[in-house]
Amino acid sequence: MADALANPEVWASLIALASLEIVLGIDNIVFIAIMVQRVPTAQRKLAYRIGLGGALITRLLLLFTLKWIAGLKADLVTIFGQGLSGRDLVMILGGGFLLYKSSHEIFEKVEGGADAPGADGEAGRTGTFASVIAQIMIVDIVFSLDSVITAVGIADQLWVMATAMIIAVVVMMLFAQPVGDFVTRHPSMQILALSFLLLIGVLLVAEGFDQHVSKGYIYFAMAFSLLVELINMRRRSRLEAPPG
C-alpha cells in the first residue's frame, strides 16, 4: 500500500478516474434533481441524501463483486440473432425506463398533468416519497453498473477505484441540491434536463444492443444546449427587467 501511494501513476489514475466518475455522475444528478421535485419540500434534502447514498453503496457493492460483473458479459439470451449479456439487459431495461420516465415527465409538465393547480399539493404526495426513492434506486443500479465497468477498465487497484467513487459521490452530494434548486426555479431547464435524460436513455439502449456511441457526442450536445439556454435566460431577464 505504501509503495502504491508513492507511485505517481497510481495518483494519476486516481485523479483521472475520479474526474471521469464525476462526469458520469452528471446523469445521476439530473435524474435525482428531477425526481426529488415530486416530494414535499421538507423531505427533499433527505431524498437527495438517500438517492446519492444509494448511488455510492450500489457502486461499492458492485465494485466488490468484480467476478459477478465479469460474468455479466456472457450471453444469456438471443434476440433477433444477437446475443445479449446480463449487462446488456440491464442497460436496455434501464435505458427503456429512462425513456419512459423522461417522456412521461415532459408530457406532464407540458400538458399540465402533475403540475396543474391543485393536482400536486401536499395531500396528493402521500406515498410519493417511497415511490420516488424506489425509482432513484433503480436508476442508481443502471448508472452504477456503467460506472464500475468504466472504473475496472481504467484502474488496477481496488482501493483506487473505491476512493475515486467516494470522491465522485461526495462532489455529487455538494452540487446535487444546488443543481436541483436551479432546475426547479427554471421550467425551461426542467424540459432541457429531461431531454438530456432522453438522450442518455437512447444511449443506454444502444449500448445494450452493442451499438457503441461515443459519450463525447452526448455530453457535447448537452453542453451546447445548456449554453444556448443560459444565453436565452440571460436575454429574457434583461428584457423583463424594468427600465432604469
Short mmCIF file of N, CA and C in Angstrom, two decimals, residues 40-205:
data_model
loop_
_atom_site.label_atom_id
_atom_site.label_comp_id
_atom_site.label_asym_id
_atom_site.label_seq_id
_atom_site.Cartn_x
_atom_site.Cartn_y
_atom_site.Cartn_z
N PRO A 40 -42.49 16.41 -1.06
CA PRO A 40 -42.66 17.68 -0.34
C PRO A 40 -41.32 18.34 -0.07
N THR A 41 -41.33 19.67 -0.04
CA THR A 41 -40.10 20.44 0.13
C THR A 41 -39.32 20.02 1.38
N ALA A 42 -40.03 19.73 2.46
CA ALA A 42 -39.37 19.37 3.72
C ALA A 42 -38.61 18.05 3.62
N GLN A 43 -38.97 17.20 2.64
CA GLN A 43 -38.34 15.89 2.52
C GLN A 43 -37.29 15.83 1.41
N ARG A 44 -37.08 16.93 0.71
CA ARG A 44 -36.18 16.89 -0.45
C ARG A 44 -34.72 16.66 -0.07
N LYS A 45 -34.27 17.30 1.01
CA LYS A 45 -32.89 17.10 1.43
C LYS A 45 -32.64 15.64 1.78
N LEU A 46 -33.60 15.01 2.46
CA LEU A 46 -33.48 13.60 2.80
C LEU A 46 -33.47 12.74 1.54
N ALA A 47 -34.31 13.11 0.57
CA ALA A 47 -34.37 12.35 -0.68
C ALA A 47 -33.04 12.43 -1.42
N TYR A 48 -32.41 13.61 -1.43
CA TYR A 48 -31.09 13.75 -2.05
C TYR A 48 -30.08 12.84 -1.36
N ARG A 49 -30.09 12.85 -0.04
CA ARG A 49 -29.11 12.04 0.70
C ARG A 49 -29.31 10.55 0.45
N ILE A 50 -30.56 10.12 0.48
CA ILE A 50 -30.83 8.70 0.25
C ILE A 50 -30.47 8.31 -1.18
N GLY A 51 -30.84 9.17 -2.15
CA GLY A 51 -30.55 8.86 -3.54
C GLY A 51 -29.07 8.76 -3.83
N LEU A 52 -28.29 9.73 -3.36
CA LEU A 52 -26.86 9.73 -3.61
C LEU A 52 -26.13 8.72 -2.72
N GLY A 53 -26.65 8.54 -1.50
CA GLY A 53 -26.08 7.49 -0.65
C GLY A 53 -26.29 6.12 -1.27
N GLY A 54 -27.47 5.92 -1.85
CA GLY A 54 -27.74 4.66 -2.55
C GLY A 54 -26.83 4.48 -3.75
N ALA A 55 -26.53 5.59 -4.44
CA ALA A 55 -25.62 5.52 -5.59
C ALA A 55 -24.23 5.05 -5.15
N LEU A 56 -23.75 5.59 -4.02
CA LEU A 56 -22.42 5.21 -3.53
C LEU A 56 -22.42 3.75 -3.08
N ILE A 57 -23.42 3.35 -2.30
CA ILE A 57 -23.48 1.97 -1.80
C ILE A 57 -23.56 0.99 -2.96
N THR A 58 -24.39 1.30 -3.96
CA THR A 58 -24.53 0.41 -5.12
C THR A 58 -23.22 0.29 -5.86
N ARG A 59 -22.53 1.40 -6.05
CA ARG A 59 -21.24 1.36 -6.75
C ARG A 59 -20.23 0.51 -6.00
N LEU A 60 -20.15 0.70 -4.69
CA LEU A 60 -19.17 -0.05 -3.90
C LEU A 60 -19.51 -1.55 -3.85
N LEU A 61 -20.80 -1.87 -3.73
CA LEU A 61 -21.20 -3.28 -3.73
C LEU A 61 -20.86 -3.95 -5.05
N LEU A 62 -21.13 -3.27 -6.14
CA LEU A 62 -20.79 -3.83 -7.46
C LEU A 62 -19.29 -3.94 -7.64
N LEU A 63 -18.56 -2.95 -7.11
CA LEU A 63 -17.11 -2.96 -7.23
C LEU A 63 -16.50 -4.16 -6.52
N PHE A 64 -17.05 -4.53 -5.36
CA PHE A 64 -16.50 -5.65 -4.60
C PHE A 64 -17.07 -7.00 -5.04
N THR A 65 -17.81 -6.99 -6.13
CA THR A 65 -18.29 -8.25 -6.72
C THR A 65 -17.85 -8.29 -8.19
N LEU A 66 -16.55 -8.06 -8.38
CA LEU A 66 -16.00 -7.95 -9.73
C LEU A 66 -16.20 -9.24 -10.53
N LYS A 67 -16.12 -10.39 -9.87
CA LYS A 67 -16.29 -11.66 -10.59
C LYS A 67 -17.71 -11.76 -11.14
N TRP A 68 -18.66 -11.29 -10.35
CA TRP A 68 -20.05 -11.32 -10.81
C TRP A 68 -20.24 -10.39 -11.99
N ILE A 69 -19.61 -9.21 -11.93
CA ILE A 69 -19.70 -8.26 -13.04
C ILE A 69 -19.09 -8.84 -14.30
N ALA A 70 -17.94 -9.53 -14.12
CA ALA A 70 -17.30 -10.14 -15.28
C ALA A 70 -18.21 -11.18 -15.92
N GLY A 71 -18.98 -11.88 -15.07
CA GLY A 71 -19.91 -12.89 -15.58
C GLY A 71 -21.06 -12.30 -16.36
N LEU A 72 -21.32 -11.01 -16.14
CA LEU A 72 -22.42 -10.36 -16.86
C LEU A 72 -22.13 -10.20 -18.34
N LYS A 73 -20.88 -10.42 -18.75
CA LYS A 73 -20.53 -10.27 -20.16
C LYS A 73 -20.89 -11.50 -20.98
N ALA A 74 -21.21 -12.61 -20.29
CA ALA A 74 -21.60 -13.83 -21.00
C ALA A 74 -23.03 -13.71 -21.51
N ASP A 75 -23.28 -14.15 -22.73
CA ASP A 75 -24.61 -14.06 -23.32
C ASP A 75 -25.62 -14.92 -22.55
N LEU A 76 -26.76 -14.32 -22.26
CA LEU A 76 -27.83 -15.03 -21.56
C LEU A 76 -28.98 -15.40 -22.49
N VAL A 77 -29.32 -14.47 -23.40
CA VAL A 77 -30.43 -14.71 -24.33
C VAL A 77 -30.00 -14.22 -25.72
N THR A 78 -30.75 -14.67 -26.72
CA THR A 78 -30.51 -14.23 -28.09
C THR A 78 -31.80 -13.62 -28.63
N ILE A 79 -31.71 -12.38 -29.09
CA ILE A 79 -32.87 -11.68 -29.64
C ILE A 79 -32.52 -11.20 -31.04
N PHE A 80 -33.33 -11.62 -32.03
CA PHE A 80 -33.09 -11.26 -33.43
C PHE A 80 -31.66 -11.63 -33.86
N GLY A 81 -31.21 -12.79 -33.38
CA GLY A 81 -29.90 -13.27 -33.78
C GLY A 81 -28.74 -12.63 -33.06
N GLN A 82 -29.01 -11.77 -32.09
CA GLN A 82 -27.94 -11.10 -31.34
C GLN A 82 -27.95 -11.54 -29.89
N GLY A 83 -26.78 -11.99 -29.42
CA GLY A 83 -26.67 -12.42 -28.04
C GLY A 83 -26.62 -11.24 -27.09
N LEU A 84 -27.37 -11.35 -26.01
CA LEU A 84 -27.40 -10.26 -25.01
C LEU A 84 -26.92 -10.80 -23.67
N SER A 85 -25.98 -10.11 -23.07
CA SER A 85 -25.47 -10.49 -21.75
C SER A 85 -26.32 -9.87 -20.66
N GLY A 86 -25.97 -10.20 -19.41
CA GLY A 86 -26.68 -9.61 -18.28
C GLY A 86 -26.51 -8.10 -18.26
N ARG A 87 -25.30 -7.64 -18.56
CA ARG A 87 -25.06 -6.20 -18.61
C ARG A 87 -25.90 -5.55 -19.70
N ASP A 88 -25.98 -6.20 -20.87
CA ASP A 88 -26.79 -5.65 -21.97
C ASP A 88 -28.25 -5.50 -21.55
N LEU A 89 -28.77 -6.53 -20.86
CA LEU A 89 -30.17 -6.48 -20.45
C LEU A 89 -30.41 -5.36 -19.44
N VAL A 90 -29.46 -5.18 -18.51
CA VAL A 90 -29.60 -4.10 -17.53
C VAL A 90 -29.60 -2.74 -18.25
N MET A 91 -28.69 -2.58 -19.22
CA MET A 91 -28.62 -1.33 -19.97
C MET A 91 -29.90 -1.07 -20.76
N ILE A 92 -30.43 -2.11 -21.41
CA ILE A 92 -31.64 -1.95 -22.22
C ILE A 92 -32.83 -1.61 -21.34
N LEU A 93 -33.00 -2.36 -20.24
CA LEU A 93 -34.13 -2.11 -19.34
C LEU A 93 -33.99 -0.75 -18.66
N GLY A 94 -32.77 -0.42 -18.23
CA GLY A 94 -32.55 0.88 -17.60
C GLY A 94 -32.76 2.03 -18.57
N GLY A 95 -32.26 1.87 -19.80
CA GLY A 95 -32.47 2.90 -20.81
C GLY A 95 -33.94 3.05 -21.16
N GLY A 96 -34.64 1.92 -21.26
CA GLY A 96 -36.08 1.97 -21.53
C GLY A 96 -36.84 2.68 -20.42
N PHE A 97 -36.42 2.42 -19.16
CA PHE A 97 -37.06 3.09 -18.03
C PHE A 97 -36.84 4.59 -18.10
N LEU A 98 -35.61 5.01 -18.44
CA LEU A 98 -35.33 6.44 -18.56
C LEU A 98 -36.14 7.07 -19.69
N LEU A 99 -36.27 6.36 -20.82
CA LEU A 99 -37.07 6.87 -21.94
C LEU A 99 -38.52 7.07 -21.52
N TYR A 100 -39.06 6.05 -20.83
CA TYR A 100 -40.46 6.15 -20.38
C TYR A 100 -40.63 7.27 -19.37
N LYS A 101 -39.75 7.30 -18.37
CA LYS A 101 -39.90 8.27 -17.28
C LYS A 101 -39.72 9.70 -17.79
N SER A 102 -38.71 9.91 -18.64
CA SER A 102 -38.47 11.26 -19.17
C SER A 102 -39.63 11.72 -20.05
N SER A 103 -40.13 10.83 -20.91
CA SER A 103 -41.25 11.18 -21.78
C SER A 103 -42.49 11.51 -20.95
N HIS A 104 -42.72 10.70 -19.91
CA HIS A 104 -43.88 10.90 -19.04
C HIS A 104 -43.79 12.25 -18.31
N GLU A 105 -42.59 12.56 -17.80
CA GLU A 105 -42.41 13.83 -17.08
C GLU A 105 -42.57 15.02 -18.02
N ILE A 106 -42.03 14.92 -19.24
CA ILE A 106 -42.17 16.02 -20.21
C ILE A 106 -43.65 16.22 -20.54
N PHE A 107 -44.38 15.13 -20.75
CA PHE A 107 -45.80 15.23 -21.07
C PHE A 107 -46.55 15.92 -19.93
N GLU A 108 -46.26 15.53 -18.69
CA GLU A 108 -46.98 16.12 -17.56
C GLU A 108 -46.66 17.61 -17.40
N LYS A 109 -45.39 17.98 -17.65
CA LYS A 109 -45.02 19.38 -17.48
C LYS A 109 -45.58 20.24 -18.62
N VAL A 110 -45.57 19.70 -19.84
CA VAL A 110 -46.07 20.48 -20.98
C VAL A 110 -47.60 20.53 -20.98
N GLU A 111 -48.24 19.39 -20.71
CA GLU A 111 -49.70 19.33 -20.74
C GLU A 111 -50.34 19.76 -19.43
N GLY A 112 -49.52 19.93 -18.38
CA GLY A 112 -50.05 20.42 -17.11
C GLY A 112 -50.68 19.36 -16.25
N GLY A 113 -50.27 18.06 -16.45
CA GLY A 113 -50.85 16.96 -15.67
C GLY A 113 -50.54 17.06 -14.21
N ALA A 114 -49.28 16.72 -13.86
CA ALA A 114 -48.92 16.69 -12.43
C ALA A 114 -48.74 18.08 -11.86
N ASP A 115 -48.44 19.06 -12.76
CA ASP A 115 -48.15 20.39 -12.25
C ASP A 115 -49.34 21.33 -12.32
N ALA A 116 -50.49 20.80 -12.70
CA ALA A 116 -51.68 21.65 -12.77
C ALA A 116 -52.07 22.09 -11.38
N PRO A 117 -52.71 23.26 -11.26
CA PRO A 117 -53.10 23.76 -9.94
C PRO A 117 -53.98 22.76 -9.20
N GLY A 118 -53.59 22.45 -7.98
CA GLY A 118 -54.38 21.55 -7.17
C GLY A 118 -54.14 20.08 -7.45
N ALA A 119 -53.32 19.77 -8.49
CA ALA A 119 -53.13 18.37 -8.84
C ALA A 119 -51.97 17.76 -8.10
N ASP A 120 -51.10 18.62 -7.55
CA ASP A 120 -49.89 18.07 -6.95
C ASP A 120 -49.60 18.72 -5.61
N GLY A 121 -50.61 18.91 -4.80
CA GLY A 121 -50.42 19.52 -3.50
C GLY A 121 -49.83 18.53 -2.52
N GLU A 122 -49.61 19.01 -1.30
CA GLU A 122 -49.01 18.14 -0.30
C GLU A 122 -49.86 16.91 -0.05
N ALA A 123 -51.19 17.06 -0.08
CA ALA A 123 -52.05 15.91 0.17
C ALA A 123 -51.92 14.88 -0.93
N GLY A 124 -51.64 15.36 -2.16
CA GLY A 124 -51.53 14.45 -3.28
C GLY A 124 -50.20 13.74 -3.32
N ARG A 125 -49.29 14.10 -2.40
CA ARG A 125 -47.97 13.49 -2.41
C ARG A 125 -47.89 12.28 -1.48
N THR A 126 -48.97 11.88 -0.86
CA THR A 126 -48.94 10.75 0.05
C THR A 126 -48.42 9.51 -0.65
N GLY A 127 -47.39 8.91 -0.09
CA GLY A 127 -46.83 7.70 -0.69
C GLY A 127 -45.85 7.98 -1.81
N THR A 128 -45.70 9.24 -2.22
CA THR A 128 -44.82 9.58 -3.33
C THR A 128 -43.36 9.41 -2.95
N PHE A 129 -43.01 9.73 -1.70
CA PHE A 129 -41.61 9.67 -1.28
C PHE A 129 -41.02 8.29 -1.51
N ALA A 130 -41.74 7.25 -1.10
CA ALA A 130 -41.24 5.87 -1.27
C ALA A 130 -41.10 5.52 -2.75
N SER A 131 -42.07 5.92 -3.57
CA SER A 131 -42.01 5.59 -4.99
C SER A 131 -40.87 6.34 -5.68
N VAL A 132 -40.64 7.60 -5.29
CA VAL A 132 -39.54 8.37 -5.86
C VAL A 132 -38.20 7.74 -5.51
N ILE A 133 -38.03 7.36 -4.25
CA ILE A 133 -36.78 6.74 -3.82
C ILE A 133 -36.57 5.41 -4.56
N ALA A 134 -37.65 4.64 -4.74
CA ALA A 134 -37.54 3.36 -5.46
C ALA A 134 -37.07 3.59 -6.90
N GLN A 135 -37.62 4.60 -7.55
CA GLN A 135 -37.22 4.90 -8.93
C GLN A 135 -35.79 5.39 -9.00
N ILE A 136 -35.38 6.19 -8.02
CA ILE A 136 -33.98 6.65 -7.98
C ILE A 136 -33.04 5.47 -7.81
N MET A 137 -33.41 4.52 -6.95
CA MET A 137 -32.56 3.35 -6.72
C MET A 137 -32.43 2.50 -7.98
N ILE A 138 -33.51 2.38 -8.75
CA ILE A 138 -33.45 1.61 -10.00
C ILE A 138 -32.44 2.23 -10.95
N VAL A 139 -32.50 3.54 -11.10
CA VAL A 139 -31.57 4.23 -12.00
C VAL A 139 -30.15 4.22 -11.42
N ASP A 140 -30.02 4.27 -10.09
CA ASP A 140 -28.71 4.15 -9.46
C ASP A 140 -28.01 2.87 -9.89
N ILE A 141 -28.75 1.77 -9.94
CA ILE A 141 -28.18 0.48 -10.32
C ILE A 141 -27.64 0.53 -11.75
N VAL A 142 -28.42 1.12 -12.66
CA VAL A 142 -28.01 1.20 -14.06
C VAL A 142 -26.75 2.04 -14.20
N PHE A 143 -26.76 3.25 -13.62
CA PHE A 143 -25.61 4.13 -13.74
C PHE A 143 -24.40 3.57 -12.98
N SER A 144 -24.64 2.88 -11.87
CA SER A 144 -23.54 2.32 -11.09
C SER A 144 -22.84 1.20 -11.87
N LEU A 145 -23.61 0.39 -12.56
CA LEU A 145 -23.02 -0.70 -13.34
C LEU A 145 -22.09 -0.14 -14.41
N ASP A 146 -22.55 0.87 -15.11
CA ASP A 146 -21.73 1.52 -16.13
C ASP A 146 -20.49 2.16 -15.50
N SER A 147 -20.67 2.78 -14.34
CA SER A 147 -19.57 3.44 -13.64
C SER A 147 -18.50 2.44 -13.21
N VAL A 148 -18.92 1.30 -12.66
CA VAL A 148 -17.97 0.30 -12.18
C VAL A 148 -17.21 -0.33 -13.34
N ILE A 149 -17.90 -0.62 -14.42
CA ILE A 149 -17.24 -1.21 -15.59
C ILE A 149 -16.19 -0.24 -16.14
N THR A 150 -16.51 1.04 -16.14
CA THR A 150 -15.55 2.06 -16.58
C THR A 150 -14.34 2.08 -15.64
N ALA A 151 -14.59 2.01 -14.34
CA ALA A 151 -13.51 2.04 -13.36
C ALA A 151 -12.58 0.84 -13.52
N VAL A 152 -13.15 -0.33 -13.73
CA VAL A 152 -12.36 -1.54 -13.89
C VAL A 152 -11.45 -1.44 -15.12
N GLY A 153 -11.93 -0.74 -16.13
CA GLY A 153 -11.13 -0.61 -17.35
C GLY A 153 -10.02 0.42 -17.25
N ILE A 154 -10.05 1.27 -16.22
CA ILE A 154 -9.06 2.34 -16.11
C ILE A 154 -8.02 2.05 -15.03
N ALA A 155 -8.46 1.61 -13.87
CA ALA A 155 -7.55 1.40 -12.74
C ALA A 155 -7.35 -0.09 -12.45
N ASP A 156 -6.23 -0.39 -11.79
CA ASP A 156 -5.91 -1.78 -11.45
C ASP A 156 -6.18 -2.07 -9.98
N GLN A 157 -5.91 -1.10 -9.11
CA GLN A 157 -6.06 -1.32 -7.67
C GLN A 157 -7.50 -1.08 -7.23
N LEU A 158 -8.00 -1.99 -6.42
CA LEU A 158 -9.37 -1.89 -5.94
C LEU A 158 -9.57 -0.64 -5.10
N TRP A 159 -8.58 -0.32 -4.24
CA TRP A 159 -8.73 0.84 -3.37
C TRP A 159 -8.77 2.14 -4.17
N VAL A 160 -8.07 2.18 -5.30
CA VAL A 160 -8.10 3.37 -6.17
C VAL A 160 -9.51 3.57 -6.73
N MET A 161 -10.11 2.48 -7.19
CA MET A 161 -11.46 2.56 -7.74
C MET A 161 -12.46 2.99 -6.68
N ALA A 162 -12.35 2.40 -5.48
CA ALA A 162 -13.29 2.73 -4.40
C ALA A 162 -13.12 4.19 -3.97
N THR A 163 -11.87 4.65 -3.85
CA THR A 163 -11.61 6.04 -3.45
C THR A 163 -12.15 7.01 -4.48
N ALA A 164 -11.94 6.71 -5.76
CA ALA A 164 -12.43 7.58 -6.83
C ALA A 164 -13.95 7.69 -6.79
N MET A 165 -14.62 6.58 -6.53
CA MET A 165 -16.09 6.59 -6.47
C MET A 165 -16.58 7.40 -5.27
N ILE A 166 -15.90 7.26 -4.13
CA ILE A 166 -16.29 8.02 -2.94
C ILE A 166 -16.11 9.52 -3.19
N ILE A 167 -14.99 9.90 -3.80
CA ILE A 167 -14.74 11.31 -4.12
C ILE A 167 -15.82 11.84 -5.05
N ALA A 168 -16.15 11.05 -6.08
CA ALA A 168 -17.15 11.48 -7.06
C ALA A 168 -18.52 11.69 -6.41
N VAL A 169 -18.93 10.77 -5.54
CA VAL A 169 -20.24 10.88 -4.91
C VAL A 169 -20.27 12.04 -3.92
N VAL A 170 -19.16 12.30 -3.22
CA VAL A 170 -19.09 13.45 -2.32
C VAL A 170 -19.27 14.75 -3.11
N VAL A 171 -18.61 14.84 -4.27
CA VAL A 171 -18.77 16.02 -5.13
C VAL A 171 -20.21 16.12 -5.61
N MET A 172 -20.81 14.98 -5.97
CA MET A 172 -22.20 14.96 -6.40
C MET A 172 -23.12 15.45 -5.29
N MET A 173 -22.83 15.06 -4.05
CA MET A 173 -23.64 15.49 -2.92
C MET A 173 -23.56 17.00 -2.72
N LEU A 174 -22.38 17.57 -2.98
CA LEU A 174 -22.20 19.01 -2.79
C LEU A 174 -22.98 19.81 -3.82
N PHE A 175 -23.10 19.26 -5.04
CA PHE A 175 -23.70 20.03 -6.12
C PHE A 175 -25.11 19.60 -6.49
N ALA A 176 -25.58 18.45 -5.98
CA ALA A 176 -26.88 17.93 -6.39
C ALA A 176 -28.02 18.89 -6.04
N GLN A 177 -28.07 19.35 -4.79
CA GLN A 177 -29.18 20.21 -4.40
C GLN A 177 -29.14 21.57 -5.08
N PRO A 178 -27.98 22.25 -5.20
CA PRO A 178 -27.96 23.50 -5.96
C PRO A 178 -28.42 23.31 -7.41
N VAL A 179 -27.99 22.19 -8.04
CA VAL A 179 -28.44 21.91 -9.40
C VAL A 179 -29.94 21.70 -9.42
N GLY A 180 -30.44 20.92 -8.45
CA GLY A 180 -31.87 20.66 -8.37
C GLY A 180 -32.68 21.92 -8.15
N ASP A 181 -32.19 22.80 -7.26
CA ASP A 181 -32.90 24.07 -6.99
C ASP A 181 -32.92 24.95 -8.23
N PHE A 182 -31.80 24.97 -8.96
CA PHE A 182 -31.72 25.78 -10.18
C PHE A 182 -32.71 25.26 -11.23
N VAL A 183 -32.74 23.94 -11.39
CA VAL A 183 -33.66 23.33 -12.36
C VAL A 183 -35.11 23.60 -11.97
N THR A 184 -35.39 23.54 -10.66
CA THR A 184 -36.76 23.76 -10.18
C THR A 184 -37.23 25.19 -10.45
N ARG A 185 -36.32 26.16 -10.31
CA ARG A 185 -36.69 27.57 -10.50
C ARG A 185 -36.95 27.92 -11.96
N HIS A 186 -36.40 27.15 -12.87
CA HIS A 186 -36.49 27.50 -14.29
C HIS A 186 -37.16 26.37 -15.06
N PRO A 187 -38.44 26.52 -15.43
CA PRO A 187 -39.17 25.47 -16.16
C PRO A 187 -38.48 25.04 -17.45
N SER A 188 -37.86 25.97 -18.16
CA SER A 188 -37.19 25.60 -19.41
C SER A 188 -36.03 24.65 -19.14
N MET A 189 -35.36 24.83 -17.98
CA MET A 189 -34.27 23.94 -17.60
C MET A 189 -34.79 22.55 -17.26
N GLN A 190 -36.00 22.48 -16.72
CA GLN A 190 -36.59 21.18 -16.42
C GLN A 190 -36.79 20.38 -17.71
N ILE A 191 -37.32 21.02 -18.74
CA ILE A 191 -37.52 20.34 -20.02
C ILE A 191 -36.18 19.95 -20.63
N LEU A 192 -35.19 20.85 -20.54
CA LEU A 192 -33.87 20.55 -21.08
C LEU A 192 -33.23 19.38 -20.35
N ALA A 193 -33.35 19.36 -19.02
CA ALA A 193 -32.79 18.26 -18.23
C ALA A 193 -33.45 16.93 -18.59
N LEU A 194 -34.77 16.96 -18.77
CA LEU A 194 -35.48 15.74 -19.17
C LEU A 194 -35.07 15.30 -20.57
N SER A 195 -34.79 16.26 -21.43
CA SER A 195 -34.31 15.92 -22.77
C SER A 195 -32.94 15.26 -22.69
N PHE A 196 -32.09 15.72 -21.76
CA PHE A 196 -30.80 15.07 -21.54
C PHE A 196 -31.01 13.60 -21.16
N LEU A 197 -31.96 13.38 -20.26
CA LEU A 197 -32.22 12.01 -19.82
C LEU A 197 -32.74 11.15 -20.95
N LEU A 198 -33.52 11.73 -21.86
CA LEU A 198 -33.96 11.00 -23.04
C LEU A 198 -32.76 10.56 -23.87
N LEU A 199 -31.81 11.47 -24.06
CA LEU A 199 -30.59 11.14 -24.80
C LEU A 199 -29.83 10.01 -24.12
N ILE A 200 -29.70 10.10 -22.80
CA ILE A 200 -28.99 9.05 -22.06
C ILE A 200 -29.72 7.72 -22.18
N GLY A 201 -31.06 7.76 -22.15
CA GLY A 201 -31.84 6.53 -22.31
C GLY A 201 -31.59 5.89 -23.66
N VAL A 202 -31.58 6.69 -24.72
CA VAL A 202 -31.28 6.17 -26.07
C VAL A 202 -29.87 5.58 -26.10
N LEU A 203 -28.92 6.28 -25.47
CA LEU A 203 -27.53 5.80 -25.44
C LEU A 203 -27.43 4.45 -24.73
N LEU A 204 -28.12 4.31 -23.60
CA LEU A 204 -28.08 3.05 -22.85
C LEU A 204 -28.68 1.89 -23.65
N VAL A 205 -29.81 2.15 -24.31
CA VAL A 205 -30.42 1.10 -25.12
C VAL A 205 -29.50 0.71 -26.27
#
